[in-house]
Short mmCIF file of C-alpha atoms in Angstrom, two decimals:
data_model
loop_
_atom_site.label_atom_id
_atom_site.label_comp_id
_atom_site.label_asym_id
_atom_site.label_seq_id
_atom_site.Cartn_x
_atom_site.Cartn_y
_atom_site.Cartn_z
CA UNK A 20 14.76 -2.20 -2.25
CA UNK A 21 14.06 1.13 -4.21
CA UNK A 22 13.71 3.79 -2.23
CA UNK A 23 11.03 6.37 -2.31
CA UNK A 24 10.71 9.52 -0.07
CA UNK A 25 8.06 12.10 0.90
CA UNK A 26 8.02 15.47 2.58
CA UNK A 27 6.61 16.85 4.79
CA UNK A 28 6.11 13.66 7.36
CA UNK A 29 3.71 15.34 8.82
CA UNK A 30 1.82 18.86 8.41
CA UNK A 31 -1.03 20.87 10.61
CA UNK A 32 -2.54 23.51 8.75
CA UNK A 33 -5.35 25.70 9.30
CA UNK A 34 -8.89 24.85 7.69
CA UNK A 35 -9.41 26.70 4.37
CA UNK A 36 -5.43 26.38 3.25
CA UNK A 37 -3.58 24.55 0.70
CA UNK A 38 -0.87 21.87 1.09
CA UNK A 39 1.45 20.55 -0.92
CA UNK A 40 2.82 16.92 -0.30
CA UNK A 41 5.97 15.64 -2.54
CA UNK A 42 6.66 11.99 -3.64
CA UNK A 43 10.31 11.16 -4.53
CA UNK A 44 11.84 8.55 -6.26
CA UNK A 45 15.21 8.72 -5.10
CA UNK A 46 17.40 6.15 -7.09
CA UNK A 47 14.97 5.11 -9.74
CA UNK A 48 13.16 6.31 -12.61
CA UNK A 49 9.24 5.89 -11.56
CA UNK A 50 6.91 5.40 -15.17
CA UNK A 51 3.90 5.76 -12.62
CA UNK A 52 3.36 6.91 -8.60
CA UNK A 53 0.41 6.09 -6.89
CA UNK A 54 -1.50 8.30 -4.68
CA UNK A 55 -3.30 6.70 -1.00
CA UNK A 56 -5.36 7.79 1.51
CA UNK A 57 -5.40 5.78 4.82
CA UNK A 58 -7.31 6.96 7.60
CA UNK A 59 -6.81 5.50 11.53
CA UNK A 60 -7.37 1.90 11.67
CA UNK A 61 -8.10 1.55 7.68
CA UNK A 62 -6.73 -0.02 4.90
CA UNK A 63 -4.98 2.18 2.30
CA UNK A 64 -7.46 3.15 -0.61
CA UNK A 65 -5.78 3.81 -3.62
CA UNK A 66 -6.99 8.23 -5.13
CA UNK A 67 -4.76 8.26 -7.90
CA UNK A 68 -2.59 7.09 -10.25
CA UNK A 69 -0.61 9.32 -12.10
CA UNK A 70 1.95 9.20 -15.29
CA UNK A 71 4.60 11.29 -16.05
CA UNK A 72 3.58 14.23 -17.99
CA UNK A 73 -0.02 13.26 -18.56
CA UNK A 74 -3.31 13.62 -16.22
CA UNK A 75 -3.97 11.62 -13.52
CA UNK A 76 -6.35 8.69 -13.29
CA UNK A 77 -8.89 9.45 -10.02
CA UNK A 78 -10.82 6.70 -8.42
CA UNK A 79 -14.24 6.62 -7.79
CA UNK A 80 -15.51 9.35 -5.80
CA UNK A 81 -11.98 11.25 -5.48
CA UNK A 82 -12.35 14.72 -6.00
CA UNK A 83 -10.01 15.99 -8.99
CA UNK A 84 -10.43 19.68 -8.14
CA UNK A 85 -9.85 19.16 -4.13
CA UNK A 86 -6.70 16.56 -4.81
CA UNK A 87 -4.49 18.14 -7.33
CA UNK A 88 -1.71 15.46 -8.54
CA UNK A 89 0.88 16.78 -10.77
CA UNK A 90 3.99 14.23 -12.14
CA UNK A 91 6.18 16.75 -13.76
CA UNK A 92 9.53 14.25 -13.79
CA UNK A 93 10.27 10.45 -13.76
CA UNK A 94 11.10 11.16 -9.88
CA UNK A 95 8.94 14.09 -8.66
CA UNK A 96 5.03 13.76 -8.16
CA UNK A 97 2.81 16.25 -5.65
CA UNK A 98 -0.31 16.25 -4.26
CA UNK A 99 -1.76 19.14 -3.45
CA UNK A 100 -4.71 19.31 -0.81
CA UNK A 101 -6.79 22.69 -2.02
CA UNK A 102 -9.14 24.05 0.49
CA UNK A 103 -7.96 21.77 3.48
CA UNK A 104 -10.81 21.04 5.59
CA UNK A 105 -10.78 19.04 8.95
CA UNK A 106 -12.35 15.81 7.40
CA UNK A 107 -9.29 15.85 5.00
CA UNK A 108 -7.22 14.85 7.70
CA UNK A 109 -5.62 11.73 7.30
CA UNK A 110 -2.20 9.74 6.60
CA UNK A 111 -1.05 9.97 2.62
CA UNK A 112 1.03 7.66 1.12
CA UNK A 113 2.98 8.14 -2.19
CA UNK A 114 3.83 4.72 -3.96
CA UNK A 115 5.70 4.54 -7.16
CA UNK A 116 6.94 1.82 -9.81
CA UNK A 117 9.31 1.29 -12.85
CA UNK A 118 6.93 -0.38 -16.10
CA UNK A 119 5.09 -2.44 -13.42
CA UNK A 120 8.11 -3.29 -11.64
CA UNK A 121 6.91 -4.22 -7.31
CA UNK A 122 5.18 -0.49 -6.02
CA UNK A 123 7.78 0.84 -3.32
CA UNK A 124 6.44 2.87 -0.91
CA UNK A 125 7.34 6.41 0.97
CA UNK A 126 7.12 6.91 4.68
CA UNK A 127 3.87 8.84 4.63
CA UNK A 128 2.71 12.23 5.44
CA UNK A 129 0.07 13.50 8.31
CA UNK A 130 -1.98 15.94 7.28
CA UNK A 131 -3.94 17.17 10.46
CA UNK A 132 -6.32 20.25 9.25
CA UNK A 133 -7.50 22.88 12.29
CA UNK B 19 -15.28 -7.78 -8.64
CA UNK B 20 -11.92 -7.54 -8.13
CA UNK B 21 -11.28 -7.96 -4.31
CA UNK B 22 -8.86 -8.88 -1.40
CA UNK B 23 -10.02 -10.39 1.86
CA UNK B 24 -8.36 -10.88 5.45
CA UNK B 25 -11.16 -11.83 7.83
CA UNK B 26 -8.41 -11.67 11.02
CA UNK B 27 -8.75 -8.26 11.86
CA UNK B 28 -6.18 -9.27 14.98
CA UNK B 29 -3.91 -12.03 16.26
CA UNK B 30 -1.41 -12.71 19.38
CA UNK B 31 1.20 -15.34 18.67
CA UNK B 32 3.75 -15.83 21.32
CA UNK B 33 7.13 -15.09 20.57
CA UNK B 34 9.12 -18.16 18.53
CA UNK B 35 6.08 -19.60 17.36
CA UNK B 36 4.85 -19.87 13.29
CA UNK B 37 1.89 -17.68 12.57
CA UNK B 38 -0.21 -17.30 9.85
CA UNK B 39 -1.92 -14.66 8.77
CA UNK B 40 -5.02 -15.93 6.48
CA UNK B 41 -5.82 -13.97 2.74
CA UNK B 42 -8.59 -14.63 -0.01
CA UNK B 43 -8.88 -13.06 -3.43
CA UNK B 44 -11.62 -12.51 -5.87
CA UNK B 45 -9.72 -11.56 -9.38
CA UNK B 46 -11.28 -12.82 -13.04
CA UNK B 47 -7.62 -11.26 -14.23
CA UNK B 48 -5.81 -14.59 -15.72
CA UNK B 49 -2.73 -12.59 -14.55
CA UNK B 50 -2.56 -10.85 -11.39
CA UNK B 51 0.15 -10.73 -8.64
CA UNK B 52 -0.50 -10.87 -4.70
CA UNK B 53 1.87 -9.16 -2.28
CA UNK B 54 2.48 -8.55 1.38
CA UNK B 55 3.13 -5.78 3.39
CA UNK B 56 4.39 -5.00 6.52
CA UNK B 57 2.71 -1.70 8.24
CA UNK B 58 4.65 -0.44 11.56
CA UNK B 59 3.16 1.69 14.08
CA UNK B 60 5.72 4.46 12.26
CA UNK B 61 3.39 4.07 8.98
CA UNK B 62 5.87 3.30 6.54
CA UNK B 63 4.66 0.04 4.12
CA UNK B 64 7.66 -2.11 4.49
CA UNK B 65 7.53 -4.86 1.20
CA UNK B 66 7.54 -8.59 2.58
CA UNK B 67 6.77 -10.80 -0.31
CA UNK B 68 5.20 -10.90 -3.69
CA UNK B 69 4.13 -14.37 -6.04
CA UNK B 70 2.85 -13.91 -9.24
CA UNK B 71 -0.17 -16.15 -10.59
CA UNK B 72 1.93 -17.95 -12.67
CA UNK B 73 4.66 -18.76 -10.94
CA UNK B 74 4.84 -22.60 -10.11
CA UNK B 75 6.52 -22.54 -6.49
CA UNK B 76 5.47 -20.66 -3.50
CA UNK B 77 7.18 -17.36 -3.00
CA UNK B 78 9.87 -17.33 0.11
CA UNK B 79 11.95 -14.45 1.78
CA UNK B 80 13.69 -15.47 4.38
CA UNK B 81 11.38 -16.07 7.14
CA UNK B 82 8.49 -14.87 5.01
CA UNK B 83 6.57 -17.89 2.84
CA UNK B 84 3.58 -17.47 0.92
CA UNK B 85 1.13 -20.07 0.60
CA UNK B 86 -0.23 -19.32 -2.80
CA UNK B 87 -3.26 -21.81 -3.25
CA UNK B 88 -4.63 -20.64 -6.34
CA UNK B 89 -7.98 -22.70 -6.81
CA UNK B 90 -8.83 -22.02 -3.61
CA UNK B 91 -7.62 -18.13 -4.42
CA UNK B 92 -5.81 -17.94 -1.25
CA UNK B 93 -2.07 -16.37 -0.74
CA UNK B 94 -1.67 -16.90 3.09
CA UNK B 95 1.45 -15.12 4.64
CA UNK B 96 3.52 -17.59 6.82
CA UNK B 97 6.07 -16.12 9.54
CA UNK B 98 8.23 -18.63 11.15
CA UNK B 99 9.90 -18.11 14.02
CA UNK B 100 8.30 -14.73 15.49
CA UNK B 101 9.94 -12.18 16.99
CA UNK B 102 8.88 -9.02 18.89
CA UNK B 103 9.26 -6.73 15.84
CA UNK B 104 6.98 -8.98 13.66
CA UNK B 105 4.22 -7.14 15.87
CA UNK B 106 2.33 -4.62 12.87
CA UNK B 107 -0.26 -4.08 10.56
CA UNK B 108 -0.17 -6.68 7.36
CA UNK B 109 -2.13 -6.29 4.81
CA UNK B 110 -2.62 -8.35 1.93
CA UNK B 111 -2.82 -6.70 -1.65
CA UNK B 112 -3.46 -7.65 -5.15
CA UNK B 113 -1.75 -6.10 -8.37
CA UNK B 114 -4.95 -5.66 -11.20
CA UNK B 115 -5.03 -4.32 -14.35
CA UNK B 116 -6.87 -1.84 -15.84
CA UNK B 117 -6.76 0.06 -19.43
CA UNK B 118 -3.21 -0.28 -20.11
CA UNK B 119 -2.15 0.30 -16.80
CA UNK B 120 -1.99 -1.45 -12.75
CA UNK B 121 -3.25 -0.49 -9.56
CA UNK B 122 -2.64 -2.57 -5.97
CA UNK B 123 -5.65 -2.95 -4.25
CA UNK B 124 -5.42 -3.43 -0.42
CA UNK B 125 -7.67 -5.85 2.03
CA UNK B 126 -8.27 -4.84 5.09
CA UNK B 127 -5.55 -5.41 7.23
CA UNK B 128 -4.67 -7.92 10.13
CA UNK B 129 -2.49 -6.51 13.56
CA UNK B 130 -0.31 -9.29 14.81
CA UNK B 131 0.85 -8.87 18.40
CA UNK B 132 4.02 -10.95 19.42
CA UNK B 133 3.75 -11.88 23.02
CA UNK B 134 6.94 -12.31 25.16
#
C-alpha cells in the first residue's frame, strides 16, 4: 500500500509552546489528508480535513486557532499545536487519500505537553 | 446519524482458531464504504479490508473476510486461522460523505488477544 509518513514520532514540550507535526505522502499525490486525535484507550476522532491549497474543514468543537493545519503541496500537510497545554497531550495521526482513493495512514506522533 | 458500532470492547481467541470481531452501522448514505483496521500496540493503523455498499460479494484478503450483511447493516471482520500477531486494536470505520468531500468515521474499537 501507499505509504504515508510523519515526523516527529513522538515530541515532549513544555506547556505554553508550539509544535509542529508533518504529514507526508511519500509516493503519491494526496488531493486531501486527514487530521486525528486519539487519546489512550479511544477511538480516533477525525479534527480536520484539509485540501491542498485551500482552508481546512474543522469538526465540531475543534479549535481552528489552537490546531493550525496548513496543506501547502499534494504531499506535505502540518499541524501545528499553538499554545501546547498538558490536556493537549495525546497521539496524532495524519491520514491522506488520492480523489477518494482507501485513506492510508502515518505512524503517528506523541505529543506529551509538561 | 451517521454512526459505527463495535459493542466487543475485548476478546481472547486461542491461537488457530476463527474469530470474529462483530460491527453495526447507521448510514442513510445510499453509497458508503466500510473498512477495517488493524491498530498495534506501536500505533500505526495498518489497512485490513475495505467493501463498498455496492459491491455484490463479500470483500476477502487473504485471511481477512468481511461479512458485509447490508439489511442488517453489519460488516463483521472474520480472521481465520489466528496467530499471535493478530493480537491489536481493530476498529471498524465507515467512509461518509459530506459537501463534496469524505471523511472515515471510526467505532470504538475491539482488542483481540491471541492466546497460546
Amino acid at each position: 500500500g501507499a505509504v504515508v509518513s510523519q515526523h516527529p514520532s513522538w515530541v515532549i514540550c513544555k506547556s505554553g509552546t508550539s509544535v509542529k507535526i508533518e504529514c507526508r505522502s511519500l509516493d503519491f499525490q494526496a488531493t486531501t489528508m486527514f487530521w486525528y486525535r486519539q487519546f489512550p484507550k479511544q477511538s480516533l476522532m477525525l479534527m480536520a480535513t484539509s485540501n491542498e491549497g485551500s482552508k481546512a474543514t474543522y469538526e465540531q468543537g475543534v479549535e481552528k486557532d489552537k490546531f493550525l493545519i496548513n496543506h501547502a503541496s499534494l504531499t506535505l500537510s502540518t499541524l501545528t499545536v499553538t499554545s501546547a497545554h498538558p490536556e493537549d497531550s495525546s497521539f496524532y495521526i495524519c491520514s491522506a487519500e488520492n480523489r477518494g482513493d482507501t485513506q492510508y495512514f502515518g505512524p503517528g506522533t506523541r505529543l506529551t505537553v509538561l | 446519524a451517521q454512526k459505527i458500532t463495535q459493542t466487543q470492547p475485548g476478546m481472547f481467541v486461542q491461537e488457530k482458531e476463527a474469530v470474529t470481531l462483530d460491527c453495526t452501522y447507521d448510514t442513510s448514505d445510499p453509497s458508503y464504504g466500510l473498512f477495517w483496521y488493524k491498530q498495534p500496540s506501536s500505533g500505526e493503523m495498518i489497512f485490513l479490508i475495505y467493501q463498498g455498499s455496492y459491491d455484490q460479494q463479500n470483500a476477502t484478503e487473504g485471511r481477512y473476510s468481511l461479512n458485509f450483511q447490508k439489511a442488517r447493516k453489519s460488516a463483521n471482520l472474520v480472521i481465520s486461522a489466528s496467530q499471535l500477531g493478530d493480537s491489536a486494536m481493530y476498529f471498524c470505520a465507515m467512509r461518509v460523505s459530506y459537501s463534496s468531500a469524505s471523511k472515515i468515521i471510526f467505532g470504538s474499537g475491539t482488542r483481540l488477544s491471541i492466546r497460546p
